[in-house]
């Protein structure tokens, strides 16, 4: 390859020159990173990092902090009920909760009223078996309590700060009327004859009108973004810190309609980001890194338009890429295996979606059963509709459990296999059955263990392992990762140093 002379001084390259050079020298295609040898892949990523660094400097891009939601409370059965609401899944294991309407397996998941996502046009109702074994409606729950992280977005002119839930399982950007005042924005332009409505299976809902406005996410300015402003919200949305939701799935599950009732899906913020002339192909993506209070530096974040190369290098592995099938509106990829303590489970043709809006990891019954068989004393509870783990368990005695993203399996951190306190003797597991769903739903339980790269421009999902070596280990509780009781400080380096500060059912490794 002969490099043109005007590329010879790399210190003065323009962004356009850098992008052309990266294409010339890497023969870059959508699937190339899946098949290149590690050395070649490293060189490709280095050229992409250079281009993104230039873009960051030119546009002033920065991380978007994902702030722990002060209203978030861990409750195992409630988290599972939320998933039933969200996807209309029918549990395959016994328990008090069930989907009120069983979906025909032949139904097209994205056609008309059966569109699926965190926000849909029609929700299956969630029902609970009563004492006489007749179904009864489950009371509406505080939807804000289901959101673990919130992020600051600037909307309008002058900019108004709004805390939104970033959700890769939906495709609407909607805001509460008290969180964003559209009449105070000089750039807000109503989109006439358009409306929206969301309804959850537990009875909560929101609806309103649509307009376009300028938004800013992590320094990236996006103009003419469809903003769905609520006129009516149920009590579950009417107060608290969450000002709305920003969907990061694909456009086809956006819920905007014309006044004639015809679906009229609007572009998402990432769609509009991609359409902007100042965003090159290498930057048509966003990333997420979730941490818990166990981590010494629990600073969760998103980036838009760039990958945190320092974090990738810290992880010590090349990015694993999986091709995304977005035909159903989700970040869906192959996930054809799982392992429990090295025992591989072949899951032929299995698919999974990555969803920041779901708290648990929901997998096939086959893989779920195999996991809990390896945990001493673990058992399925019909009362709690999920697998329970005894509090007497030691973290280091939990099995190593991994699930595949494309061709590589990623370990779910052992501490995240424990989700919340169920009763005086048990914890509710962070991994549960997906029920009737035809694909796995890998929520925050899984996403906390990886640095995720959502490359929309190239229709692929990237991952590198991200489990902190040094941690403090709080006891799981109803109050989530914010629990203050520190049991011990863990150093997961090869030296395996540990310092025990206290003792409890949730104990330090045995070498303490």
mmCIF file of C-alpha atoms in Angstrom, residues 185-487:
data_model
loop_
_atom_site.group_PDB
_atom_site.id
_atom_site.type_symbol
_atom_site.label_atom_id
_atom_site.label_comp_id
_atom_site.label_asym_id
_atom_site.label_seq_id
_atom_site.Cartn_x
_atom_site.Cartn_y
_atom_site.Cartn_z
ATOM 1 C CA UNK A 185 -37.966 26.855 24.367
ATOM 2 C CA UNK A 186 -37.594 29.157 21.361
ATOM 3 C CA UNK A 187 -36.570 26.230 19.133
ATOM 4 C CA UNK A 188 -39.512 23.924 19.947
ATOM 5 C CA UNK A 189 -41.600 23.324 16.798
ATOM 6 C CA UNK A 190 -44.899 21.406 17.202
ATOM 7 C CA UNK A 191 -45.397 18.453 14.857
ATOM 8 C CA UNK A 192 -49.077 18.822 14.016
ATOM 9 C CA UNK A 193 -51.385 15.828 13.759
ATOM 10 C CA UNK A 194 -49.029 13.583 15.694
ATOM 11 C CA UNK A 195 -49.533 12.005 19.110
ATOM 12 C CA UNK A 196 -48.154 9.252 21.312
ATOM 13 C CA UNK A 197 -49.284 7.021 24.144
ATOM 14 C CA UNK A 198 -47.617 4.403 26.289
ATOM 15 C CA UNK A 199 -49.418 1.932 28.513
ATOM 16 C CA UNK A 200 -47.845 -0.532 30.909
ATOM 17 C CA UNK A 201 -49.540 -3.780 31.875
ATOM 18 C CA UNK A 202 -49.768 -2.637 35.502
ATOM 19 C CA UNK A 203 -52.058 0.252 34.607
ATOM 20 C CA UNK A 204 -49.555 3.130 34.430
ATOM 21 C CA UNK A 205 -49.596 5.280 31.319
ATOM 22 C CA UNK A 206 -48.496 8.525 29.687
ATOM 23 C CA UNK A 207 -49.603 10.310 26.518
ATOM 24 C CA UNK A 208 -49.315 13.648 24.784
ATOM 25 C CA UNK A 209 -48.170 15.638 21.745
ATOM 26 C CA UNK A 210 -45.004 15.671 19.639
ATOM 27 C CA UNK A 211 -42.615 18.431 18.640
ATOM 28 C CA UNK A 212 -39.082 18.889 17.362
ATOM 29 C CA UNK A 213 -36.321 20.559 19.316
ATOM 30 C CA UNK A 214 -32.577 20.696 19.812
ATOM 31 C CA UNK A 215 -31.072 18.311 22.338
ATOM 32 C CA UNK A 216 -27.522 17.893 23.630
ATOM 33 C CA UNK A 217 -26.136 14.586 24.950
ATOM 34 C CA UNK A 218 -22.552 14.486 26.180
ATOM 35 C CA UNK A 219 -21.689 17.592 24.168
ATOM 36 C CA UNK A 220 -23.213 16.187 20.964
ATOM 37 C CA UNK A 221 -25.859 18.581 19.623
ATOM 38 C CA UNK A 222 -28.752 17.020 17.717
ATOM 39 C CA UNK A 223 -31.232 19.279 15.948
ATOM 40 C CA UNK A 224 -34.846 18.616 14.974
ATOM 41 C CA UNK A 225 -35.188 15.712 17.383
ATOM 42 C CA UNK A 226 -38.701 14.425 17.965
ATOM 43 C CA UNK A 227 -39.580 15.109 21.601
ATOM 44 C CA UNK A 228 -42.784 13.558 22.927
ATOM 45 C CA UNK A 229 -44.219 15.816 25.635
ATOM 46 C CA UNK A 230 -46.661 14.277 28.086
ATOM 47 C CA UNK A 231 -50.021 15.960 28.668
ATOM 48 C CA UNK A 232 -51.408 13.142 30.789
ATOM 49 C CA UNK A 233 -49.369 10.937 33.114
ATOM 50 C CA UNK A 234 -50.537 8.425 35.707
ATOM 51 C CA UNK A 235 -49.394 8.782 39.281
ATOM 52 C CA UNK A 236 -46.528 6.321 38.755
ATOM 53 C CA UNK A 237 -44.826 8.897 36.517
ATOM 54 C CA UNK A 238 -46.120 12.149 37.965
ATOM 55 C CA UNK A 239 -43.410 12.862 40.502
ATOM 56 C CA UNK A 240 -39.843 12.038 41.405
ATOM 57 C CA UNK A 241 -36.454 12.480 39.823
ATOM 58 C CA UNK A 242 -37.031 10.723 36.492
ATOM 59 C CA UNK A 243 -38.094 13.285 33.913
ATOM 60 C CA UNK A 244 -38.800 10.799 31.132
ATOM 61 C CA UNK A 245 -37.139 8.273 28.890
ATOM 62 C CA UNK A 246 -34.706 8.312 25.972
ATOM 63 C CA UNK A 247 -35.021 5.265 23.746
ATOM 64 C CA UNK A 248 -31.884 3.843 22.123
ATOM 65 C CA UNK A 249 -33.418 0.897 20.272
ATOM 66 C CA UNK A 250 -34.341 1.084 16.581
ATOM 67 C CA UNK A 251 -36.859 3.411 14.970
ATOM 68 C CA UNK A 252 -39.450 0.798 13.993
ATOM 69 C CA UNK A 253 -40.698 0.440 17.581
ATOM 70 C CA UNK A 254 -41.182 4.173 18.112
ATOM 71 C CA UNK A 255 -44.843 4.720 19.089
ATOM 72 C CA UNK A 256 -45.745 8.045 17.428
ATOM 73 C CA UNK A 257 -49.011 7.994 15.469
ATOM 74 C CA UNK A 258 -50.801 10.381 13.178
ATOM 75 C CA UNK A 259 -54.206 11.632 14.290
ATOM 76 C CA UNK A 260 -55.701 9.083 11.870
ATOM 77 C CA UNK A 261 -54.213 6.316 14.018
ATOM 78 C CA UNK A 262 -51.553 5.417 11.455
ATOM 79 C CA UNK A 263 -48.132 4.522 12.829
ATOM 80 C CA UNK A 264 -45.587 7.238 12.088
ATOM 81 C CA UNK A 265 -42.301 6.179 13.793
ATOM 82 C CA UNK A 266 -39.902 9.066 14.392
ATOM 83 C CA UNK A 267 -36.082 8.865 14.202
ATOM 84 C CA UNK A 268 -34.299 8.266 17.486
ATOM 85 C CA UNK A 269 -31.498 10.550 18.723
ATOM 86 C CA UNK A 270 -28.921 8.079 17.374
ATOM 87 C CA UNK A 271 -30.707 7.998 13.983
ATOM 88 C CA UNK A 272 -30.492 11.783 13.822
ATOM 89 C CA UNK A 273 -26.889 11.732 15.056
ATOM 90 C CA UNK A 274 -25.981 9.448 12.157
ATOM 91 C CA UNK A 275 -27.683 11.744 9.661
ATOM 92 C CA UNK A 276 -25.566 14.708 10.715
ATOM 93 C CA UNK A 277 -22.726 15.574 8.360
ATOM 94 C CA UNK A 278 -20.225 16.018 11.204
ATOM 95 C CA UNK A 279 -20.520 12.387 12.391
ATOM 96 C CA UNK A 280 -18.296 9.989 10.388
ATOM 97 C CA UNK A 281 -19.011 6.272 9.907
ATOM 98 C CA UNK A 282 -16.577 5.320 12.676
ATOM 99 C CA UNK A 283 -18.521 7.419 15.185
ATOM 100 C CA UNK A 284 -22.096 6.275 14.525
ATOM 101 C CA UNK A 285 -22.287 4.574 17.890
ATOM 102 C CA UNK A 286 -22.719 4.959 21.632
ATOM 103 C CA UNK A 287 -21.268 3.028 24.556
ATOM 104 C CA UNK A 288 -22.285 2.183 28.115
ATOM 105 C CA UNK A 289 -20.353 1.250 31.249
ATOM 106 C CA UNK A 290 -22.340 0.393 34.378
ATOM 107 C CA UNK A 291 -20.780 0.077 37.807
ATOM 108 C CA UNK A 292 -22.116 -0.677 41.269
ATOM 109 C CA UNK A 293 -21.186 0.743 44.654
ATOM 110 C CA UNK A 294 -18.998 -2.348 45.127
ATOM 111 C CA UNK A 295 -16.554 -0.829 42.687
ATOM 112 C CA UNK A 296 -13.980 1.548 44.107
ATOM 113 C CA UNK A 297 -14.840 4.133 41.442
ATOM 114 C CA UNK A 298 -18.544 3.586 40.725
ATOM 115 C CA UNK A 299 -18.901 6.182 37.959
ATOM 116 C CA UNK A 300 -21.267 4.724 35.386
ATOM 117 C CA UNK A 301 -21.440 6.512 32.035
ATOM 118 C CA UNK A 302 -22.467 6.591 28.387
ATOM 119 C CA UNK A 303 -20.559 8.068 25.467
ATOM 120 C CA UNK A 304 -21.985 9.158 22.127
ATOM 121 C CA UNK A 305 -19.781 9.211 19.035
ATOM 122 C CA UNK A 306 -16.710 7.686 20.654
ATOM 123 C CA UNK A 307 -15.331 4.651 22.477
ATOM 124 C CA UNK A 308 -13.427 5.045 25.738
ATOM 125 C CA UNK A 309 -10.172 3.562 24.480
ATOM 126 C CA UNK A 310 -8.537 3.789 27.906
ATOM 127 C CA UNK A 311 -11.227 1.517 29.332
ATOM 128 C CA UNK A 312 -10.863 -0.920 26.429
ATOM 129 C CA UNK A 313 -7.100 -1.067 26.966
ATOM 130 C CA UNK A 314 -7.584 -1.492 30.714
ATOM 131 C CA UNK A 315 -9.798 -4.506 30.040
ATOM 132 C CA UNK A 316 -6.835 -6.115 28.297
ATOM 133 C CA UNK A 317 -8.778 -7.715 25.444
ATOM 134 C CA UNK A 318 -9.795 -6.805 21.933
ATOM 135 C CA UNK A 319 -13.432 -5.909 21.358
ATOM 136 C CA UNK A 320 -15.681 -8.846 20.484
ATOM 137 C CA UNK A 321 -18.218 -7.902 17.825
ATOM 138 C CA UNK A 322 -21.539 -9.593 17.143
ATOM 139 C CA UNK A 323 -23.707 -8.789 14.141
ATOM 140 C CA UNK A 324 -27.021 -7.228 15.172
ATOM 141 C CA UNK A 325 -30.387 -8.252 13.760
ATOM 142 C CA UNK A 326 -32.540 -5.132 14.247
ATOM 143 C CA UNK A 327 -35.559 -6.424 12.301
ATOM 144 C CA UNK A 328 -37.613 -6.536 15.523
ATOM 145 C CA UNK A 329 -36.352 -3.178 16.747
ATOM 146 C CA UNK A 330 -33.928 -4.601 19.318
ATOM 147 C CA UNK A 331 -30.186 -5.002 19.768
ATOM 148 C CA UNK A 332 -30.375 -8.724 18.981
ATOM 149 C CA UNK A 333 -27.407 -11.010 18.327
ATOM 150 C CA UNK A 334 -26.450 -14.695 18.380
ATOM 151 C CA UNK A 335 -25.933 -16.189 21.839
ATOM 152 C CA UNK A 336 -25.602 -19.890 21.161
ATOM 153 C CA UNK A 337 -23.876 -21.063 24.331
ATOM 154 C CA UNK A 338 -23.507 -20.570 28.063
ATOM 155 C CA UNK A 339 -21.192 -22.143 30.621
ATOM 156 C CA UNK A 340 -21.377 -22.995 34.314
ATOM 157 C CA UNK A 341 -17.960 -23.568 35.900
ATOM 158 C CA UNK A 342 -16.596 -24.483 32.492
ATOM 159 C CA UNK A 343 -19.380 -26.925 31.605
ATOM 160 C CA UNK A 344 -20.642 -25.684 28.267
ATOM 161 C CA UNK A 345 -24.330 -25.590 27.382
ATOM 162 C CA UNK A 346 -24.950 -25.618 23.636
ATOM 163 C CA UNK A 347 -27.940 -23.435 22.724
ATOM 164 C CA UNK A 348 -28.436 -23.960 19.022
ATOM 165 C CA UNK A 349 -29.808 -20.923 17.142
ATOM 166 C CA UNK A 350 -30.338 -19.033 20.411
ATOM 167 C CA UNK A 351 -30.624 -15.242 20.256
ATOM 168 C CA UNK A 352 -30.274 -12.560 22.915
ATOM 169 C CA UNK A 353 -30.983 -8.866 23.176
ATOM 170 C CA UNK A 354 -29.045 -6.378 25.296
ATOM 171 C CA UNK A 355 -31.446 -4.123 27.192
ATOM 172 C CA UNK A 356 -30.434 -1.346 29.595
ATOM 173 C CA UNK A 357 -34.097 -0.971 30.589
ATOM 174 C CA UNK A 358 -34.338 -4.447 32.142
ATOM 175 C CA UNK A 359 -32.748 -5.071 35.538
ATOM 176 C CA UNK A 360 -32.395 -8.863 35.513
ATOM 177 C CA UNK A 361 -30.813 -11.246 33.029
ATOM 178 C CA UNK A 362 -33.509 -13.556 31.645
ATOM 179 C CA UNK A 363 -32.327 -16.713 29.894
ATOM 180 C CA UNK A 364 -33.653 -20.062 28.674
ATOM 181 C CA UNK A 365 -34.940 -22.549 31.227
ATOM 182 C CA UNK A 366 -32.213 -24.977 30.181
ATOM 183 C CA UNK A 367 -29.394 -22.565 31.021
ATOM 184 C CA UNK A 368 -31.177 -21.186 34.089
ATOM 185 C CA UNK A 369 -31.704 -24.645 35.586
ATOM 186 C CA UNK A 370 -28.065 -25.588 34.925
ATOM 187 C CA UNK A 371 -26.846 -22.489 36.757
ATOM 188 C CA UNK A 372 -28.852 -22.996 39.941
ATOM 189 C CA UNK A 373 -28.090 -26.721 40.110
ATOM 190 C CA UNK A 374 -24.479 -25.663 40.742
ATOM 191 C CA UNK A 375 -25.393 -23.421 43.713
ATOM 192 C CA UNK A 376 -25.670 -25.284 47.014
ATOM 193 C CA UNK A 377 -29.084 -24.801 48.562
ATOM 194 C CA UNK A 378 -30.510 -22.784 45.655
ATOM 195 C CA UNK A 379 -34.091 -23.632 44.732
ATOM 196 C CA UNK A 380 -36.986 -22.313 42.702
ATOM 197 C CA UNK A 381 -39.673 -20.560 44.780
ATOM 198 C CA UNK A 382 -43.229 -20.503 43.493
ATOM 199 C CA UNK A 383 -44.031 -17.873 46.120
ATOM 200 C CA UNK A 384 -41.402 -15.440 44.794
ATOM 201 C CA UNK A 385 -41.622 -16.653 41.181
ATOM 202 C CA UNK A 386 -37.883 -17.065 40.865
ATOM 203 C CA UNK A 387 -34.767 -18.882 41.937
ATOM 204 C CA UNK A 388 -33.531 -18.112 45.442
ATOM 205 C CA UNK A 389 -29.962 -18.347 46.753
ATOM 206 C CA UNK A 390 -29.428 -19.052 50.463
ATOM 207 C CA UNK A 391 -27.845 -16.232 52.454
ATOM 208 C CA UNK A 392 -25.366 -18.679 53.894
ATOM 209 C CA UNK A 393 -23.609 -18.863 50.526
ATOM 210 C CA UNK A 394 -20.110 -17.471 50.161
ATOM 211 C CA UNK A 395 -19.490 -15.371 47.092
ATOM 212 C CA UNK A 396 -16.378 -17.264 46.074
ATOM 213 C CA UNK A 397 -18.347 -20.539 46.179
ATOM 214 C CA UNK A 398 -20.815 -19.310 43.553
ATOM 215 C CA UNK A 399 -20.200 -20.818 40.104
ATOM 216 C CA UNK A 400 -18.622 -18.928 37.239
ATOM 217 C CA UNK A 401 -21.473 -18.315 34.827
ATOM 218 C CA UNK A 402 -21.021 -16.923 31.330
ATOM 219 C CA UNK A 403 -23.212 -16.247 28.300
ATOM 220 C CA UNK A 404 -22.211 -15.761 24.695
ATOM 221 C CA UNK A 405 -22.137 -12.546 22.692
ATOM 222 C CA UNK A 406 -21.517 -13.741 19.177
ATOM 223 C CA UNK A 407 -18.552 -16.088 19.279
ATOM 224 C CA UNK A 408 -17.288 -15.335 22.805
ATOM 225 C CA UNK A 409 -18.707 -15.985 26.249
ATOM 226 C CA UNK A 410 -18.648 -13.261 28.929
ATOM 227 C CA UNK A 411 -18.720 -13.945 32.645
ATOM 228 C CA UNK A 412 -21.419 -12.390 34.807
ATOM 229 C CA UNK A 413 -19.761 -11.146 37.965
ATOM 230 C CA UNK A 414 -20.463 -13.531 40.841
ATOM 231 C CA UNK A 415 -21.785 -10.760 43.094
ATOM 232 C CA UNK A 416 -24.416 -9.898 40.469
ATOM 233 C CA UNK A 417 -25.795 -13.435 40.542
ATOM 234 C CA UNK A 418 -27.317 -12.203 43.814
ATOM 235 C CA UNK A 419 -29.897 -9.508 43.101
ATOM 236 C CA UNK A 420 -31.885 -8.627 46.221
ATOM 237 C CA UNK A 421 -33.014 -9.866 49.601
ATOM 238 C CA UNK A 422 -36.074 -12.111 49.310
ATOM 239 C CA UNK A 423 -36.625 -13.043 52.945
ATOM 240 C CA UNK A 424 -34.645 -13.643 56.119
ATOM 241 C CA UNK A 425 -32.924 -16.700 54.670
ATOM 242 C CA UNK A 426 -32.632 -16.090 50.928
ATOM 243 C CA UNK A 427 -31.611 -13.759 48.144
ATOM 244 C CA UNK A 428 -33.453 -13.444 44.834
ATOM 245 C CA UNK A 429 -31.183 -14.438 41.956
ATOM 246 C CA UNK A 430 -30.092 -11.905 39.336
ATOM 247 C CA UNK A 431 -30.550 -14.489 36.558
ATOM 248 C CA UNK A 432 -34.050 -15.862 35.962
ATOM 249 C CA UNK A 433 -36.181 -17.646 33.365
ATOM 250 C CA UNK A 434 -37.173 -15.802 30.184
ATOM 251 C CA UNK A 435 -40.417 -17.783 30.103
ATOM 252 C CA UNK A 436 -42.084 -17.876 26.696
ATOM 253 C CA UNK A 437 -39.780 -15.303 25.131
ATOM 254 C CA UNK A 438 -37.996 -16.630 22.037
ATOM 255 C CA UNK A 439 -34.770 -14.840 22.992
ATOM 256 C CA UNK A 440 -32.705 -14.044 26.079
ATOM 257 C CA UNK A 441 -32.967 -10.582 27.635
ATOM 258 C CA UNK A 442 -29.589 -9.495 28.993
ATOM 259 C CA UNK A 443 -30.273 -6.591 31.325
ATOM 260 C CA UNK A 444 -28.182 -4.741 33.875
ATOM 261 C CA UNK A 445 -27.183 -7.946 35.720
ATOM 262 C CA UNK A 446 -25.175 -8.832 32.606
ATOM 263 C CA UNK A 447 -24.273 -5.353 31.370
ATOM 264 C CA UNK A 448 -22.447 -4.456 34.601
ATOM 265 C CA UNK A 449 -19.794 -7.036 33.711
ATOM 266 C CA UNK A 450 -18.924 -5.619 30.275
ATOM 267 C CA UNK A 451 -18.123 -2.381 28.503
ATOM 268 C CA UNK A 452 -20.818 -2.338 25.808
ATOM 269 C CA UNK A 453 -20.437 -0.706 22.391
ATOM 270 C CA UNK A 454 -23.673 -0.156 20.517
ATOM 271 C CA UNK A 455 -22.461 0.416 16.935
ATOM 272 C CA UNK A 456 -25.651 1.370 15.137
ATOM 273 C CA UNK A 457 -23.922 2.588 11.984
ATOM 274 C CA UNK A 458 -22.426 -0.853 11.391
ATOM 275 C CA UNK A 459 -25.308 -2.910 12.883
ATOM 276 C CA UNK A 460 -23.150 -4.659 15.464
ATOM 277 C CA UNK A 461 -22.778 -4.964 19.229
ATOM 278 C CA UNK A 462 -19.348 -4.906 20.828
ATOM 279 C CA UNK A 463 -18.212 -6.063 24.254
ATOM 280 C CA UNK A 464 -15.094 -6.321 26.380
ATOM 281 C CA UNK A 465 -15.055 -7.791 29.904
ATOM 282 C CA UNK A 466 -15.205 -5.140 32.639
ATOM 283 C CA UNK A 467 -15.005 -6.592 36.140
ATOM 284 C CA UNK A 468 -13.106 -4.399 38.568
ATOM 285 C CA UNK A 469 -10.147 -6.096 40.262
ATOM 286 C CA UNK A 470 -10.500 -4.048 43.425
ATOM 287 C CA UNK A 471 -13.899 -3.895 45.046
ATOM 288 C CA UNK A 472 -15.700 -3.342 48.257
ATOM 289 C CA UNK A 473 -18.489 -5.854 48.765
ATOM 290 C CA UNK A 474 -21.670 -4.491 50.348
ATOM 291 C CA UNK A 475 -24.397 -6.819 51.472
ATOM 292 C CA UNK A 476 -27.231 -6.911 48.904
ATOM 293 C CA UNK A 477 -30.390 -5.358 50.255
ATOM 294 C CA UNK A 478 -33.739 -3.911 49.273
ATOM 295 C CA UNK A 479 -31.988 -0.592 48.810
ATOM 296 C CA UNK A 480 -29.871 -1.941 45.995
ATOM 297 C CA UNK A 481 -26.196 -1.252 45.447
ATOM 298 C CA UNK A 482 -26.437 1.819 47.645
ATOM 299 C CA UNK A 483 -26.220 -0.321 50.800
ATOM 300 C CA UNK A 484 -23.622 1.196 53.107
ATOM 301 C CA UNK A 485 -22.565 -1.890 55.061
ATOM 302 C CA UNK A 486 -19.117 -2.854 53.775
ATOM 303 C CA UNK A 487 -18.180 -6.466 54.388
#
